């Protein structure tokens, strides 16, 4: 951010009075313009042994596969946002069943809240941000063609739980190794993983 959204004046870096870190500061208005993390909400929609995936029609990660997910809007609950993104990207009307994972990506200032969900109407249809949507079996997940590391880890946690026969709510940090592509899950690890079993 270069200019003040209130007066149009040029911003500078400054630790405001009483603060403990550098902010973008407008000397004319004497206010700080804070930059805070973004929340990404999404759904793991299951149908039997299949999962709903979308292929992205927008950058970043154009042409890659993801679960329906996007940025939370103001005034929206996490669950409502996840259901809305699923409607927009996959034309799918869903009921949110349970929280699945909270994943911190502090290196890009994003925090994912993923939910498990099921369809309330049978039809799916690719939205404007999707090239296509599909029901994908676990063995057919395109791991090398997934859009985002957070999606990779959410799916892995889901399948690990299936193997163990116990569903969990997960929490953890998806920590970048500091080298290599930020879009490749191989350059990340799941750190500080906490989990709580949920009753079926
Ligand atoms: Zn200003």
Short mmCIF file of C-alpha atoms and ligand atoms in Angstrom, two decimals:
data_model
loop_
_atom_site.label_atom_id
_atom_site.label_comp_id
_atom_site.label_asym_id
_atom_site.label_seq_id
_atom_site.Cartn_x
_atom_site.Cartn_y
_atom_site.Cartn_z
CA UNK A 1 0.00 0.00 0.00
CA UNK A 2 1.59 3.26 -1.15
CA UNK A 3 -1.09 5.90 -0.55
CA UNK A 4 -3.54 6.68 2.24
CA UNK A 5 -7.07 5.49 1.47
CA UNK A 6 -8.47 8.46 3.41
CA UNK A 7 -6.42 11.45 2.17
CA UNK A 8 -4.38 10.08 -0.77
CA UNK A 9 -1.11 11.10 0.91
CA UNK A 10 2.03 9.03 0.66
CA UNK A 11 2.43 6.39 3.36
CA UNK A 12 5.62 5.59 5.22
CA UNK A 13 6.86 2.77 7.43
CA UNK A 14 6.66 3.64 11.12
CA UNK A 15 6.10 2.05 14.50
CA UNK A 16 3.02 3.97 15.70
CA UNK A 17 2.93 5.30 19.28
CA UNK A 18 2.14 2.45 21.67
CA UNK A 19 2.62 -0.20 18.96
CA UNK A 20 5.39 -2.79 18.78
CA UNK A 21 5.88 -3.28 15.04
CA UNK A 22 6.22 -1.36 11.80
CA UNK A 23 2.98 -0.31 10.09
CA UNK A 24 2.09 1.64 6.94
CA UNK A 25 1.60 5.07 8.45
CA UNK A 26 -0.09 8.21 7.09
CA UNK A 27 1.72 11.23 8.56
CA UNK A 28 -1.08 13.60 7.46
CA UNK A 29 -3.95 11.65 9.07
CA UNK A 30 -1.69 10.24 11.80
CA UNK A 31 -3.27 6.81 11.38
CA UNK A 32 -1.84 3.35 10.72
CA UNK A 33 -3.20 1.27 7.83
CA UNK A 34 -3.11 -2.24 9.23
CA UNK A 35 -2.60 -5.31 7.11
CA UNK A 36 -4.09 -8.46 8.60
CA UNK A 37 -4.25 -12.09 7.51
CA UNK A 38 -6.92 -13.45 5.20
CA UNK A 39 -9.23 -16.36 5.91
CA UNK A 40 -9.82 -19.02 3.27
CA UNK A 41 -12.90 -21.22 3.69
CA UNK A 42 -13.71 -24.39 1.80
CA UNK A 43 -15.54 -27.71 1.75
CA UNK A 44 -14.51 -31.33 1.48
CA UNK A 45 -17.68 -32.65 -0.15
CA UNK A 46 -17.93 -36.43 0.01
CA UNK A 47 -20.26 -38.68 -1.99
CA UNK A 48 -19.64 -42.31 -1.16
CA UNK A 49 -15.95 -42.84 -1.82
CA UNK A 50 -15.71 -39.81 -4.09
CA UNK A 51 -14.71 -36.22 -3.40
CA UNK A 52 -15.80 -33.08 -5.23
CA UNK A 53 -12.90 -31.34 -6.98
CA UNK A 54 -12.79 -28.28 -9.24
CA UNK A 55 -10.21 -27.32 -11.87
CA UNK A 56 -9.34 -23.65 -11.58
CA UNK A 57 -10.19 -21.24 -14.40
CA UNK A 58 -8.32 -18.36 -12.75
CA UNK A 59 -4.83 -17.54 -11.58
CA UNK A 60 -3.04 -18.41 -9.45
CA UNK A 61 -2.75 -22.11 -10.30
CA UNK A 62 -4.85 -21.92 -13.47
CA UNK A 63 -5.78 -25.42 -14.65
CA UNK A 64 -4.92 -27.07 -11.33
CA UNK A 65 -7.32 -29.01 -9.15
CA UNK A 66 -8.68 -27.88 -5.79
CA UNK A 67 -11.56 -28.43 -3.44
CA UNK A 68 -14.12 -25.58 -3.54
CA UNK A 69 -12.58 -22.80 -1.42
CA UNK A 70 -12.03 -19.06 -1.38
CA UNK A 71 -11.77 -15.94 0.73
CA UNK A 72 -14.26 -15.34 3.52
CA UNK A 73 -16.46 -12.28 2.99
CA UNK A 74 -17.24 -9.64 5.61
CA UNK A 75 -20.34 -10.49 7.67
CA UNK A 76 -20.15 -14.18 6.81
CA UNK A 77 -19.65 -17.13 9.15
CA UNK A 78 -16.89 -19.60 8.31
CA UNK A 79 -19.39 -22.35 7.51
CA UNK A 80 -21.60 -20.06 5.39
CA UNK A 81 -18.55 -18.89 3.47
CA UNK A 82 -17.43 -22.46 2.78
CA UNK A 83 -20.91 -23.37 1.51
CA UNK A 84 -21.05 -20.22 -0.66
CA UNK A 85 -17.70 -20.96 -2.27
CA UNK A 86 -18.93 -24.47 -3.03
CA UNK A 87 -22.07 -23.05 -4.69
CA UNK A 88 -20.03 -20.53 -6.69
CA UNK A 89 -17.26 -22.82 -7.87
CA UNK A 90 -19.11 -26.12 -8.25
CA UNK A 91 -22.80 -25.17 -8.42
CA UNK A 92 -23.23 -27.53 -5.50
CA UNK A 93 -25.66 -26.91 -2.68
CA UNK A 94 -24.25 -28.42 0.49
CA UNK A 95 -24.92 -28.92 4.15
CA UNK A 96 -21.86 -28.35 6.31
CA UNK A 97 -21.47 -31.38 8.57
CA UNK A 98 -18.39 -30.75 10.70
CA UNK A 99 -15.21 -28.72 10.93
CA UNK A 100 -12.32 -30.60 9.38
CA UNK A 101 -9.12 -28.56 9.58
CA UNK A 102 -7.70 -25.21 10.55
CA UNK A 103 -4.46 -24.71 8.67
CA UNK A 104 -2.13 -21.76 9.26
CA UNK A 105 -0.03 -20.49 6.36
CA UNK A 106 1.71 -17.65 8.12
CA UNK A 107 4.30 -17.12 5.37
CA UNK A 108 1.53 -15.83 3.07
CA UNK A 109 -0.80 -14.51 5.78
CA UNK A 110 -3.59 -16.98 5.08
CA UNK A 111 -5.57 -19.21 7.41
CA UNK A 112 -7.72 -22.02 6.07
CA UNK A 113 -10.92 -23.26 7.68
CA UNK A 114 -12.03 -26.44 5.94
CA UNK A 115 -15.31 -28.22 6.55
CA UNK A 116 -16.74 -31.60 5.72
CA UNK A 117 -20.00 -31.31 3.80
CA UNK A 118 -22.54 -33.26 1.80
CA UNK A 119 -24.80 -32.36 -1.09
CA UNK A 120 -28.40 -31.36 -0.49
CA UNK A 121 -29.20 -31.43 -4.23
CA UNK A 122 -27.65 -33.83 -6.74
CA UNK A 123 -26.44 -31.46 -9.45
CA UNK A 124 -23.01 -29.89 -9.81
CA UNK A 125 -22.00 -27.36 -12.44
CA UNK A 126 -18.71 -25.55 -12.94
CA UNK A 127 -18.93 -21.86 -11.97
CA UNK A 128 -17.11 -19.02 -13.73
CA UNK A 129 -13.94 -19.63 -11.69
CA UNK A 130 -13.83 -23.34 -12.61
CA UNK A 131 -12.98 -25.06 -15.90
CA UNK A 132 -14.71 -28.22 -14.72
CA UNK A 133 -15.91 -30.01 -11.61
CA UNK A 134 -15.76 -33.73 -11.00
CA UNK A 135 -16.33 -36.49 -8.47
CA UNK A 136 -12.93 -38.05 -7.93
CA UNK A 137 -12.14 -41.32 -6.21
CA UNK A 138 -9.28 -41.38 -3.74
CA UNK A 139 -7.08 -43.46 -6.05
CA UNK A 140 -7.60 -40.92 -8.83
CA UNK A 141 -6.70 -37.76 -6.88
CA UNK A 142 -4.29 -35.79 -9.13
CA UNK A 143 -1.72 -35.17 -6.38
CA UNK A 144 0.78 -33.60 -8.77
CA UNK A 145 -1.89 -31.33 -10.21
CA UNK A 146 -3.32 -29.89 -6.98
CA UNK A 147 -3.49 -26.11 -6.84
CA UNK A 148 -2.37 -25.39 -3.29
CA UNK A 149 -0.38 -27.07 -0.53
CA UNK A 150 -3.24 -26.48 1.92
CA UNK A 151 -5.52 -28.59 -0.28
CA UNK A 152 -2.89 -31.32 -0.44
CA UNK A 153 -2.60 -31.47 3.36
CA UNK A 154 -6.38 -31.31 3.95
CA UNK A 155 -6.91 -34.27 1.62
CA UNK A 156 -4.06 -36.20 3.16
CA UNK A 157 -5.52 -35.69 6.65
CA UNK A 158 -8.93 -36.81 5.39
CA UNK A 159 -7.55 -40.00 3.89
CA UNK A 160 -5.32 -40.75 6.91
CA UNK A 161 -8.47 -40.58 9.05
CA UNK A 162 -10.30 -42.89 6.66
CA UNK A 163 -7.46 -45.41 6.98
CA UNK A 164 -7.55 -45.15 10.77
CA UNK A 165 -11.34 -45.38 10.85
CA UNK A 166 -11.62 -42.25 13.04
CA UNK A 167 -12.52 -38.74 11.87
CA UNK A 168 -10.72 -35.83 13.53
CA UNK A 169 -10.79 -32.07 13.62
CA UNK A 170 -7.26 -31.02 12.74
CA UNK A 171 -5.20 -27.96 13.47
CA UNK A 172 -1.70 -27.20 12.34
CA UNK A 173 0.73 -25.01 10.49
CA UNK A 174 1.66 -25.71 6.90
CA UNK A 175 5.24 -24.56 7.12
CA UNK A 176 7.22 -23.70 4.03
CA UNK A 177 10.78 -25.05 3.94
CA UNK A 178 11.99 -21.65 2.74
CA UNK A 179 13.15 -22.98 -0.63
CA UNK A 180 11.56 -24.23 -3.82
CA UNK A 181 8.17 -23.54 -5.30
CA UNK A 182 5.54 -22.23 -2.93
CA UNK A 183 2.94 -24.15 -4.92
CA UNK A 184 4.53 -27.55 -4.40
CA UNK A 185 3.41 -29.45 -1.29
CA UNK A 186 6.76 -31.26 -1.19
CA UNK A 187 8.31 -28.03 0.08
CA UNK A 188 6.05 -27.95 3.13
CA UNK A 189 5.57 -29.82 6.36
CA UNK A 190 2.61 -29.98 8.71
CA UNK A 191 3.90 -28.56 12.00
CA UNK A 192 2.32 -28.39 15.45
CA UNK A 193 -0.38 -30.82 14.39
CA UNK A 194 -3.19 -31.10 16.94
CA UNK A 195 -6.25 -33.26 16.42
CA UNK A 196 -9.44 -34.13 18.25
CA UNK A 197 -11.61 -37.14 17.36
CA UNK A 198 -15.19 -36.44 16.31
CA UNK A 199 -18.04 -38.86 16.77
CA UNK A 200 -19.53 -40.09 13.50
ZN1 LIG B 1 -4.05 10.05 5.23
#
